XYZ file of C-alpha atoms in Angstrom:
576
model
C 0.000 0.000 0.000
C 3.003 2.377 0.851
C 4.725 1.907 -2.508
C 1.565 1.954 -4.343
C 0.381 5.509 -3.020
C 4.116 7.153 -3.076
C 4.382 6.249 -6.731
C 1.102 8.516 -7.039
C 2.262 11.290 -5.435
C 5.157 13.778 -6.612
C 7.237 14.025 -3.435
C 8.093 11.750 -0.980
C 10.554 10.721 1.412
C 12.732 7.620 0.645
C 12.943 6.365 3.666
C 9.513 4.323 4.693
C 8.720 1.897 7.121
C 5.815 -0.025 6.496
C 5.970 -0.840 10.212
C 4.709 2.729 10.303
C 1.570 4.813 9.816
C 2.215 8.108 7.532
C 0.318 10.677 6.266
C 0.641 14.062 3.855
C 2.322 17.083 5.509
C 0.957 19.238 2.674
C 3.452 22.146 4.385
C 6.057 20.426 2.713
C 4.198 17.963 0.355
C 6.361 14.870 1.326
C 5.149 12.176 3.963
C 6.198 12.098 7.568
C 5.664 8.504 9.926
C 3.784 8.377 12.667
C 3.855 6.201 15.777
C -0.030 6.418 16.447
C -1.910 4.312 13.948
C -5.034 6.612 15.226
C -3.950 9.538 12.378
C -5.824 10.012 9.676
C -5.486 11.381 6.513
C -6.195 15.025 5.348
C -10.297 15.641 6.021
C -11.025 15.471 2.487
C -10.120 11.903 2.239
C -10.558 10.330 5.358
C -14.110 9.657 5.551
C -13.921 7.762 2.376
C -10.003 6.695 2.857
C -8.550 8.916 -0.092
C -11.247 6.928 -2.516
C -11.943 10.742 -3.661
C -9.357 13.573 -3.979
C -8.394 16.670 -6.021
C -8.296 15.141 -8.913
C -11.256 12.805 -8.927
C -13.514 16.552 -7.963
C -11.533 18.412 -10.216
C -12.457 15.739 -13.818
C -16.104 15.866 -12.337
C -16.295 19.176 -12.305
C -14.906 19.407 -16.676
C -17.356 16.821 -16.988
C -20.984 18.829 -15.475
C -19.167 21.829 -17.498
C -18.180 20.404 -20.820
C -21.210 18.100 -20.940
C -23.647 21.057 -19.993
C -21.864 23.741 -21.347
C -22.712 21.618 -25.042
C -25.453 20.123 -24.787
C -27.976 21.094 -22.372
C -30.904 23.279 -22.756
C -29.665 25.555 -20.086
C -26.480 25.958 -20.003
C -26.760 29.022 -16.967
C -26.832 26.356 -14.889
C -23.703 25.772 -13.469
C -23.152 21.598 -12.676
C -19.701 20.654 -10.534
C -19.393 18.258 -7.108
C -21.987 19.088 -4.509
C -22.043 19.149 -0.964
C -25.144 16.624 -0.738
C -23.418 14.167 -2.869
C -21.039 14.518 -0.849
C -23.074 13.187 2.344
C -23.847 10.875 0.036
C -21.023 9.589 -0.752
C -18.736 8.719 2.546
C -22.530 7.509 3.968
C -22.831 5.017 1.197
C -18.824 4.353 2.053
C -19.616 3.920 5.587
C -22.313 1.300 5.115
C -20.772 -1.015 2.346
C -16.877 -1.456 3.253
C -17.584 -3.220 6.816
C -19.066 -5.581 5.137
C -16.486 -6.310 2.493
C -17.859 -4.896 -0.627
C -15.825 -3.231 -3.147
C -16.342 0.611 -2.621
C -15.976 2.103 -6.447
C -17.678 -1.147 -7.654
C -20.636 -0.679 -5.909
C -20.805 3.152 -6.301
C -20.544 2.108 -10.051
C -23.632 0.103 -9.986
C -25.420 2.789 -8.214
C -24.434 5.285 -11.354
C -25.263 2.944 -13.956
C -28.900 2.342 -11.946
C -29.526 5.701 -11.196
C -28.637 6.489 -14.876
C -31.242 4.164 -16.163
C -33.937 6.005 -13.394
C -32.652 9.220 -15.201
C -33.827 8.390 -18.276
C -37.290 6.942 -17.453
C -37.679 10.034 -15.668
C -37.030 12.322 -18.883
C -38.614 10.058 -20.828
C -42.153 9.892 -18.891
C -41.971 13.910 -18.862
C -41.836 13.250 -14.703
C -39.720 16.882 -14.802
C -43.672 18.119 -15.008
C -43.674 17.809 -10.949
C -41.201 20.995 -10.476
C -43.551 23.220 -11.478
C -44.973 22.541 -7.685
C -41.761 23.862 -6.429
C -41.984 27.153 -5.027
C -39.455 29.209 -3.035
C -40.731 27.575 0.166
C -38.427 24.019 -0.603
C -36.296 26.119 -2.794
C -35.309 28.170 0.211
C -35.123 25.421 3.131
C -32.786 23.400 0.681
C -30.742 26.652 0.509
C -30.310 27.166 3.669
C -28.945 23.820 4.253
C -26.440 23.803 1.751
C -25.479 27.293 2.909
C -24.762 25.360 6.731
C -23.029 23.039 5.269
C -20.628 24.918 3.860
C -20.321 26.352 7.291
C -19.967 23.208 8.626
C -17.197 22.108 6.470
C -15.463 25.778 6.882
C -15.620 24.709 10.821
C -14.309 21.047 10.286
C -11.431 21.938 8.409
C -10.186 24.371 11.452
C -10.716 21.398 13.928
C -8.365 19.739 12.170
C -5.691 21.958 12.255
C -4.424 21.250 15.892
C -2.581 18.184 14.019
C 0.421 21.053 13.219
C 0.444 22.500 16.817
C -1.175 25.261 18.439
C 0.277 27.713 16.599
C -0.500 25.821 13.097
C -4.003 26.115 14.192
C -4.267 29.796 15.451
C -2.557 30.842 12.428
C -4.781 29.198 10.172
C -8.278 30.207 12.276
C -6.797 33.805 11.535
C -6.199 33.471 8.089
C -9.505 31.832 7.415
C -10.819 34.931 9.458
C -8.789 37.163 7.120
C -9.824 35.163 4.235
C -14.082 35.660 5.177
C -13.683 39.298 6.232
C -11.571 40.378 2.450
C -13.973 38.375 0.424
C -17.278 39.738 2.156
C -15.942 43.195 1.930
C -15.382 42.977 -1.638
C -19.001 41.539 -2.494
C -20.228 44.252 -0.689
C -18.257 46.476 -2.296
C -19.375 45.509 -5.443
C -22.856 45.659 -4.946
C -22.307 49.714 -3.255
C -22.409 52.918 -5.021
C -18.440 53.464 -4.029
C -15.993 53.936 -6.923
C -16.938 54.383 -10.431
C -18.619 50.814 -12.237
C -15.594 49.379 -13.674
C -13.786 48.818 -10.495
C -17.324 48.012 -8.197
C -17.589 44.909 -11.184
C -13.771 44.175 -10.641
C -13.955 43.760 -6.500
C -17.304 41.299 -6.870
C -16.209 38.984 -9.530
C -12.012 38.854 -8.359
C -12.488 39.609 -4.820
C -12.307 36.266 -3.585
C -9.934 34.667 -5.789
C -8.140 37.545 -5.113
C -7.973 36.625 -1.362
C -7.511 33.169 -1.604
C -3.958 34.253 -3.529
C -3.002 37.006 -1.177
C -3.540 34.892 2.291
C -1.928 31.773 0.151
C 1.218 34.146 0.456
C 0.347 35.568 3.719
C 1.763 32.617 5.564
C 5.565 33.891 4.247
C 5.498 36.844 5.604
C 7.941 37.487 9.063
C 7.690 35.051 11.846
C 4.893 32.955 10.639
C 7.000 31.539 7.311
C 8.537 29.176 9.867
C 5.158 27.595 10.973
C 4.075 25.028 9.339
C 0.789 24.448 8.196
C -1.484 21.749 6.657
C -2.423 22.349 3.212
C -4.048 20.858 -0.037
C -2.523 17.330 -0.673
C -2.445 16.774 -4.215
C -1.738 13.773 -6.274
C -0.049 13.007 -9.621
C -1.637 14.788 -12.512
C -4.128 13.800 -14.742
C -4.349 9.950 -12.351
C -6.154 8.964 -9.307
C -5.763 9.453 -5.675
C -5.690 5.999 -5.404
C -3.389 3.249 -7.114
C -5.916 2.577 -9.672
C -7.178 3.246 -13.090
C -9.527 5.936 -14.466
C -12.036 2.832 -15.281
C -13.910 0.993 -13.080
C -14.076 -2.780 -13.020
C -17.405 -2.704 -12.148
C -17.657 -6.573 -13.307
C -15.587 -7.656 -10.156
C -18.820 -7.608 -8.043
C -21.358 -10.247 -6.811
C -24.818 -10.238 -8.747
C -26.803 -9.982 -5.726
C -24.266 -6.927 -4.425
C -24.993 -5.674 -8.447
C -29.247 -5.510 -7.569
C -28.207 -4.259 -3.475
C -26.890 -1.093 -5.454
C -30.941 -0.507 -6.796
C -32.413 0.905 -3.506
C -29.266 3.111 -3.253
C -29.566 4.469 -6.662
C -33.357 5.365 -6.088
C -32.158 7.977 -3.826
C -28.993 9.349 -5.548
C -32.090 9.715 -8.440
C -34.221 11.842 -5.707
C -31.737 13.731 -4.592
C -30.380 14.870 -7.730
C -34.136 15.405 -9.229
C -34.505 17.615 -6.930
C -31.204 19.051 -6.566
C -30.171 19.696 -10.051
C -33.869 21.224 -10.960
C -34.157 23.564 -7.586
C -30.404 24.610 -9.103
C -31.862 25.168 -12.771
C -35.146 26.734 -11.157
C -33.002 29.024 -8.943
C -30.750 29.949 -11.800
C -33.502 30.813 -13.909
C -35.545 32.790 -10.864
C -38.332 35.306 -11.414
C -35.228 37.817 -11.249
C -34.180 37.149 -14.703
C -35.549 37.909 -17.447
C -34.484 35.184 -19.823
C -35.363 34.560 -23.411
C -34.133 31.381 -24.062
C -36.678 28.666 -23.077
C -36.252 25.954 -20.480
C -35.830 21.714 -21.057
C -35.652 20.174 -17.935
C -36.817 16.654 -19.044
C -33.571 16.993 -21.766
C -31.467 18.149 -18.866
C -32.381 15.852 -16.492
C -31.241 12.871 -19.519
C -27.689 14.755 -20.139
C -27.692 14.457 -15.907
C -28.219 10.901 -16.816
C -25.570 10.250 -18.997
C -22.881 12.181 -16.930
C -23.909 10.210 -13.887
C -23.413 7.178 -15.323
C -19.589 7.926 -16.346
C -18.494 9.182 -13.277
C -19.549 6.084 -12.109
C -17.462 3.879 -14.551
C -14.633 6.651 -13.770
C -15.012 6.070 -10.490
C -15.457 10.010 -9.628
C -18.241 12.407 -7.543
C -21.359 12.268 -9.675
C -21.639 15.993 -10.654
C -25.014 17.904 -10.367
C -26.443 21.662 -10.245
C -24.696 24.056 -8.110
C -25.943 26.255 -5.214
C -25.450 28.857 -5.151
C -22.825 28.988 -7.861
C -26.091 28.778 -10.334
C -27.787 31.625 -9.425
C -24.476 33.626 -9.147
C -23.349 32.549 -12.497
C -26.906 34.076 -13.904
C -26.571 36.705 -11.976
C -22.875 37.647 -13.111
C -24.509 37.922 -16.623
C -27.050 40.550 -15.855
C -27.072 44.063 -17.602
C -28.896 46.265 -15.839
C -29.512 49.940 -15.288
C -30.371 52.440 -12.917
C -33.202 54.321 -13.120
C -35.203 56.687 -10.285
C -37.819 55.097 -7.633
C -41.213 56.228 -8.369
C -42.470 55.606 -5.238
C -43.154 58.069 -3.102
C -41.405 57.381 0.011
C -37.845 57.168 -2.194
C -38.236 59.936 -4.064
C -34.712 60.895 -5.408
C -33.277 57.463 -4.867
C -32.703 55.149 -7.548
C -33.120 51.422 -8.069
C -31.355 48.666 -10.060
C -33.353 47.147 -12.842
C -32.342 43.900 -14.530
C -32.842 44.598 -18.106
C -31.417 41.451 -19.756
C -29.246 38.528 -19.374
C -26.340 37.301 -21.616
C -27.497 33.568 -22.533
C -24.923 32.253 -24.038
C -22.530 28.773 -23.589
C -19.367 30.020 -23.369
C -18.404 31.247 -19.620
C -19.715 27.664 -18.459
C -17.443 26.079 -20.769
C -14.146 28.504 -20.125
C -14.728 27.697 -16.273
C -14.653 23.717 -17.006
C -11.403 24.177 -19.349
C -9.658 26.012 -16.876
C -10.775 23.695 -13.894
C -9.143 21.022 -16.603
C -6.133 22.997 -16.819
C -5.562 22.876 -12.500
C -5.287 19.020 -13.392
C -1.837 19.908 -15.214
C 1.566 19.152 -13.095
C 2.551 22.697 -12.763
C -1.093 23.889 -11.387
C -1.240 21.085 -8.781
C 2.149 22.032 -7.067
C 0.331 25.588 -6.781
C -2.505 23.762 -5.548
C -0.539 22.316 -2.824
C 0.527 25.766 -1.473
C -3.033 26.622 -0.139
C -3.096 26.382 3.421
C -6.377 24.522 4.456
C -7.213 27.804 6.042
C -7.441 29.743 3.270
C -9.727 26.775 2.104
C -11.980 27.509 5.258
C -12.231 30.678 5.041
C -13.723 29.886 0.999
C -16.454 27.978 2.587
C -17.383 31.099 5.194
C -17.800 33.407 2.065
C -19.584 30.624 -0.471
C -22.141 29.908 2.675
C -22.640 33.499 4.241
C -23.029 34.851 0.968
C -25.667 31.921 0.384
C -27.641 33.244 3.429
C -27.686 36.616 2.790
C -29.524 35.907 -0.577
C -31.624 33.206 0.987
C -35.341 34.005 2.135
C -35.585 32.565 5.171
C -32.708 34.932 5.953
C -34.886 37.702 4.229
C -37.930 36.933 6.659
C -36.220 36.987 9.499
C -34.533 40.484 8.701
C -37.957 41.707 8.683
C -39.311 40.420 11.274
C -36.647 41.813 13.734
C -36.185 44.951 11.848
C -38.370 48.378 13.221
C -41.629 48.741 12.375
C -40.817 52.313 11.742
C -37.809 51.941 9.793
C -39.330 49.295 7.552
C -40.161 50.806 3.637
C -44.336 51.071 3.827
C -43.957 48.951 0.098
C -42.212 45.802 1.744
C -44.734 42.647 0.925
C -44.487 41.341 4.216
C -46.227 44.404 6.020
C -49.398 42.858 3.568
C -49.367 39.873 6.323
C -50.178 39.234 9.841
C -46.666 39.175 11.656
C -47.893 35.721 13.200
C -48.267 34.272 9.713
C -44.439 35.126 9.006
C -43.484 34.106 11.746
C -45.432 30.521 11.436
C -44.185 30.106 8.036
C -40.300 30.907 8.965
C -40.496 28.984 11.663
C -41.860 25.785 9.474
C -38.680 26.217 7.059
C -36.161 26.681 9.992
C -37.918 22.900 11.326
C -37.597 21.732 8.009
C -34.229 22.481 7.832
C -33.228 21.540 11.074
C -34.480 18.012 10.223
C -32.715 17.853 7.071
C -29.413 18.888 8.956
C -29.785 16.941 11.536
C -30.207 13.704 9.243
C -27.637 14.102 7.280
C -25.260 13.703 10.950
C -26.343 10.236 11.733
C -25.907 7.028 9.784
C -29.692 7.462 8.137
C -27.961 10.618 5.850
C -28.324 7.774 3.056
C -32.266 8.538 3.054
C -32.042 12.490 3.589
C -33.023 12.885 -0.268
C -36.530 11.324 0.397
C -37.038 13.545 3.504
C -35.824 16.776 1.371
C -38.337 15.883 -1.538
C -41.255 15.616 0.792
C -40.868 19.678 1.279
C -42.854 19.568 -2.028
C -45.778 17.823 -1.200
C -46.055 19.410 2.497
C -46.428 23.022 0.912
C -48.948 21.987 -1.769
C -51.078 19.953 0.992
C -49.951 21.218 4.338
C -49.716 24.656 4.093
C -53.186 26.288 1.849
C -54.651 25.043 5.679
C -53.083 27.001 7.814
C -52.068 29.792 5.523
C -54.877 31.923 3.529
C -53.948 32.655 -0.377
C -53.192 35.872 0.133
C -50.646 34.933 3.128
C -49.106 32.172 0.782
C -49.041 34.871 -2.313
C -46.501 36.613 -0.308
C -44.422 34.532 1.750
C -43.816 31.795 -1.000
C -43.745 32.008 -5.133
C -43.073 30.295 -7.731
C -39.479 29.481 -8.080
C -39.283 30.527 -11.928
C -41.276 33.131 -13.951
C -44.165 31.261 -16.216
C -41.965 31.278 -19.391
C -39.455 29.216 -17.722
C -42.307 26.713 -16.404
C -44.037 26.769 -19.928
C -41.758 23.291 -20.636
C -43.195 21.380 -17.963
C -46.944 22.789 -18.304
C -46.693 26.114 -16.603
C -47.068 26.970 -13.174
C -49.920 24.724 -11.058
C -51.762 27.788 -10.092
C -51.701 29.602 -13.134
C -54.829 31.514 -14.170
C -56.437 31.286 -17.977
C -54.272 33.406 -20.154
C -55.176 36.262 -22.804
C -54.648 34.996 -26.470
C -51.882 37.522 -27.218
C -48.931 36.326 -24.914
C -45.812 38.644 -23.964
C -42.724 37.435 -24.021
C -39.190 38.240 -21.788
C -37.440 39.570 -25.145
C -40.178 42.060 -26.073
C -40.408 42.566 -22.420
C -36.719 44.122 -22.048
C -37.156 46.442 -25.293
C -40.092 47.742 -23.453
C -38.432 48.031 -19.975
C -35.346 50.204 -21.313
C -37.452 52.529 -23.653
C -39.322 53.888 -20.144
C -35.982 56.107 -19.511
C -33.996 57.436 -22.178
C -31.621 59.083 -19.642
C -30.752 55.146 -17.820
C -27.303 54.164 -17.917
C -26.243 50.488 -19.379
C -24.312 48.637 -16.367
C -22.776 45.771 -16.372
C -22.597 43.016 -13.160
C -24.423 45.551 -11.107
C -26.450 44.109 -8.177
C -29.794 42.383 -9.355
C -31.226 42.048 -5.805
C -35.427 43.209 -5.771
C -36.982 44.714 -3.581
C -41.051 43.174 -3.170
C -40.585 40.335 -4.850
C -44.596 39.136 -5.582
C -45.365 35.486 -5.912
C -47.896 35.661 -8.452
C -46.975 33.731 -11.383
C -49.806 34.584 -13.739
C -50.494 37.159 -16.290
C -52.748 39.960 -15.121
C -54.453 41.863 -17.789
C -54.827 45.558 -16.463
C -56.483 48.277 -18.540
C -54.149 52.073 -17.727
C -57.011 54.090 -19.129
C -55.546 54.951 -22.385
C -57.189 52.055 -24.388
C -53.881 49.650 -24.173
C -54.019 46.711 -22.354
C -51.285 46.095 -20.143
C -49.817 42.797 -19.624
C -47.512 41.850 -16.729
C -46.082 38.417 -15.547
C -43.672 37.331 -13.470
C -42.599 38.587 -10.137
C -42.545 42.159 -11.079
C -44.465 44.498 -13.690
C -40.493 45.258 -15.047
C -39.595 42.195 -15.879
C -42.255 40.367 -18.241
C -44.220 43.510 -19.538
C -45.829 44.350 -22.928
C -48.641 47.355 -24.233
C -50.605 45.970 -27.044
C -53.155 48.278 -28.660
C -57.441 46.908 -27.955
């Protein structure tokens, strides 16, 4: 085992005792022996025993990309390794290696099946079912993946006491350093400091930005002599593992092959729900996007890519949050124009007027994820301290929960009365209502996060699609419609849901439809003095739930159409 796993990785030291235990001092990339057989490896690999590393997330991550980036109906969506699958993944580990079965043989089988359950699902048009996905589950499973990026962020630091007390205070500080430089620099971005061009620069580079200046930060005076744990990388372009890229997936018992079924049922839920909440989320009300929506076609190509990462033997990539949204959000143009409303008078607001559909930024990301795979790119790899790596997960999950609307709610409930804008939705509600309803996602998530702790994580998927059904049948009895118009909505706008039948509480529509693109030429004719800005914030303020056209007459004999979550977005004049 020794020989096998030095010959995979670029340094080591030459003189091993297999008497001994040894593990990666990523400080210094080169293995050190250890008299307590109790060590483990590096986090990342010890739950699953180095089965996945760098490498392995890195080719699943060109794979979602390329795959998506070519083929898929929307290609906003941004598909890479997830934390969920990640549950999945060491649970499924934990369960089958006591009891002697082959680890990446068994995961295979679980691709392959879940593959097959991919395609009946695209091919019996059972995508139909999201359009009963509203923000309610949208938001719970947000806020879960947002905590579990916390969770990891806190995991890695516990860690750290393996280099010393110092190691560990050093890299809690830099993590600190790491949260604090890329939050200021989102926030930055989305201010009305400095002139466009650089606001743009600090939100999209912020936090690479950081992760290379606190990569460094370690060299600097009398902290370059302490050493700290960092990214253990592998030789490029080949496994963690002494093993081939292909899976012998024929080395396995039959009945072990048809024990793999029940397991790939819920790999199917979870990424059926997953990947769609990530398309839904990434093509939100907030958007107004032209190109239409094919989630049964996705959910095939989801298939497919599923199925070889099994025979590769890597992560099964899915839909990202919130790197979806974000990516749709990076795309944005919008302008500002002045707040009509009478209470902001003189202030201005950010409209989105269109988004940049196009393949190419989901592709350039996967190529240059490809290109970290290269020799030279992995040694740079192995500088990052795992507290710079931490400190990524504070910033990927705060920023999730500032964006997320459970987060939103509970802003407004414990923000003054009197300070609160008279147009905010929420004031439409009794505050017992929002409170009921927040506190019926926090439950929900608490359950889910609780789950996923114990052994039973293998069945979380099944508890996390039952959100759907609880808010269609559950909640219209406690909540009246006007309650539920405001505190939940339809995840996407009606043009998205037009593939799988259109929203389930959609109203007749008028004859002559409106569309987003005629929508947007409508929306930027209303000011002639607007300015054109680019990867300005897209945040709304009042976002309504109703996701059917209302047909308004203005009292100059046009007819007004409006759809969507706001009048701006999805609006059209036609002449009676």
């Amino acid at each position: 085992m020794v020989n096998d796993v030095r010959r995979r990785l670029p340094y080591y030291k030459s003189d091993w005792t297999d008497a001994w235990d040894y593990r990666i001092v990523p400080s210094t990339g080169l293995f050190c022996l250890l008299p307590d057989s109790a060590k483990a490896w590096w986090y990342r690999f010890e739950k699953t025993k180095m089965s996945y590393g760098v490498n392995e997330v890195l080719l699943a991550s060109v794979l979602g990309a390329v795959v998506f980036s070519f083929l898929a109906a929307q290609p906003l969506c941004i598909v890479g390794v997830t934390g969920p699958i990640t549950v999945f993944n060491y649970t499924v580990y934990a369960i089958v290696t006591p009891r002697g079965i082959p680890y990446f043989q068994f995961m295979c089988w679980i691709c392959l099946w879940s593959m097959l359950m991919h395609f009946a699902i695209a091919i019996t048009n059972a995508c139909n079912a999201v359009k009963w996905v509203t923000r309610f589950s949208c938001d719970i499973f947000g806020f879960y993946v947002a905590f579990i990026y916390l969770q990891k962020g806190i995991q890695v630091l516990t860690l750290q006491w393996r280099a010393g007390d110092a190691a560990a205070y050093l890299s809690i500080s830099i993590s600190l350093l790491v949260l604090m430089s890329g939050y200021a620099c989102s926030w930055l971005g989305n201010s009305s400091l400095f002139r466009q061009p650089v606001r743009v620069f600090l939100k999209d580079y912020g936090t690479p930005l950081s992760i290379v200046c606190f990569t460094g930060y370690q060299y600097i005076g009398k902290m370059k002599h302490i050493e700290l744990e960092r990214l253990p990388v592998s030789q490029a372009f080949f496994p963690t593992m002494e093993r081939g890229w292909l899976v012998h997936f024929w080395d396995i018992s039959v009945g072990q092959v048809f024990l793999a079924i029940p397991f790939a049922l819920l790999l199917t839920i979870l990424f059926y729900f997953d990947h769609n909440v990530s398309s839904l989320i990434s093509q939100g009300t907030e958007f107004p996007l032209k190109k239409p929506a094919g989630f049964h076609w996705d959910i095939f190509l989801l298939g497919i890519t599923t199925g070889i990462s099994g025979v590769l033997g890597i992560p099964a990539p899915n839909g990202l949050i919130p790197q979806a949204p974000f990516h749709t959000a990076s795309l944005c143009v919008t302008r500002r124009r002045v707040d009509e409303a009478e209470e902001n008078k003189g202030k201005t607001e950010v409209v989105v007027d269109h988004v940049v559909e196009q393949r190419v930024s989901n592709l350039a990301q996967g190529l240059l994820i490809l290109g970290t795979m290269t020799g030279p790119l992995l040694v740079v790899l192995a500088l990052i301290p795992q507290g710079v790596l931490a400190g990524l997960f504070f910033v990927m999950g705060l920023q999730a929960l500032e964006a997320n609307g459970i987060t939103l709610k509970l802003l407004f409930l414990f923000r003054d009365d009197s300070l609160t804008s008279a147009g905010e939705p929420l004031k439409r509600c009794r505050k017992g209502a929002v409170w009921a309803f927040v506190a019926l996602e926090l439950v929900g998530f608490g359950a889910t996060f609780a789950i996923t702790q114990t052994i039973a994580a293998i069945g979380f998927p099944v508890f996390i699609f039952l959100l759907i059904p609880a808010r269609t049948l559950i909640l219209p009895n406690y909540f009246t419609p006007e309650e539920l118009g405001v505190l939940d909505a339809p995840t996407a706008s009606p043009f998205t849901l037009e593939s799988v039948g259109g929203g389930y509480d959609d109203a007749p529509e008028s004859s002559d439809d409106s569309t987003p693109a005629e929508a947007s030429s409508d929306t930027l004719a209303e000011s002639a003095e607007s300015v054109m800005e680019r990867g300005d914030s897209v945040k709304l303020s009042g976002r309504r739930s109703s996701a059917v056209r209302h047909s308004i007459d203005d009292g100059s004999g046009d007819r007004v159409e409006e759809a969507g979550s706001s009048g701006t977005q999805h609006r059209r004049t036609t002449a009676k």
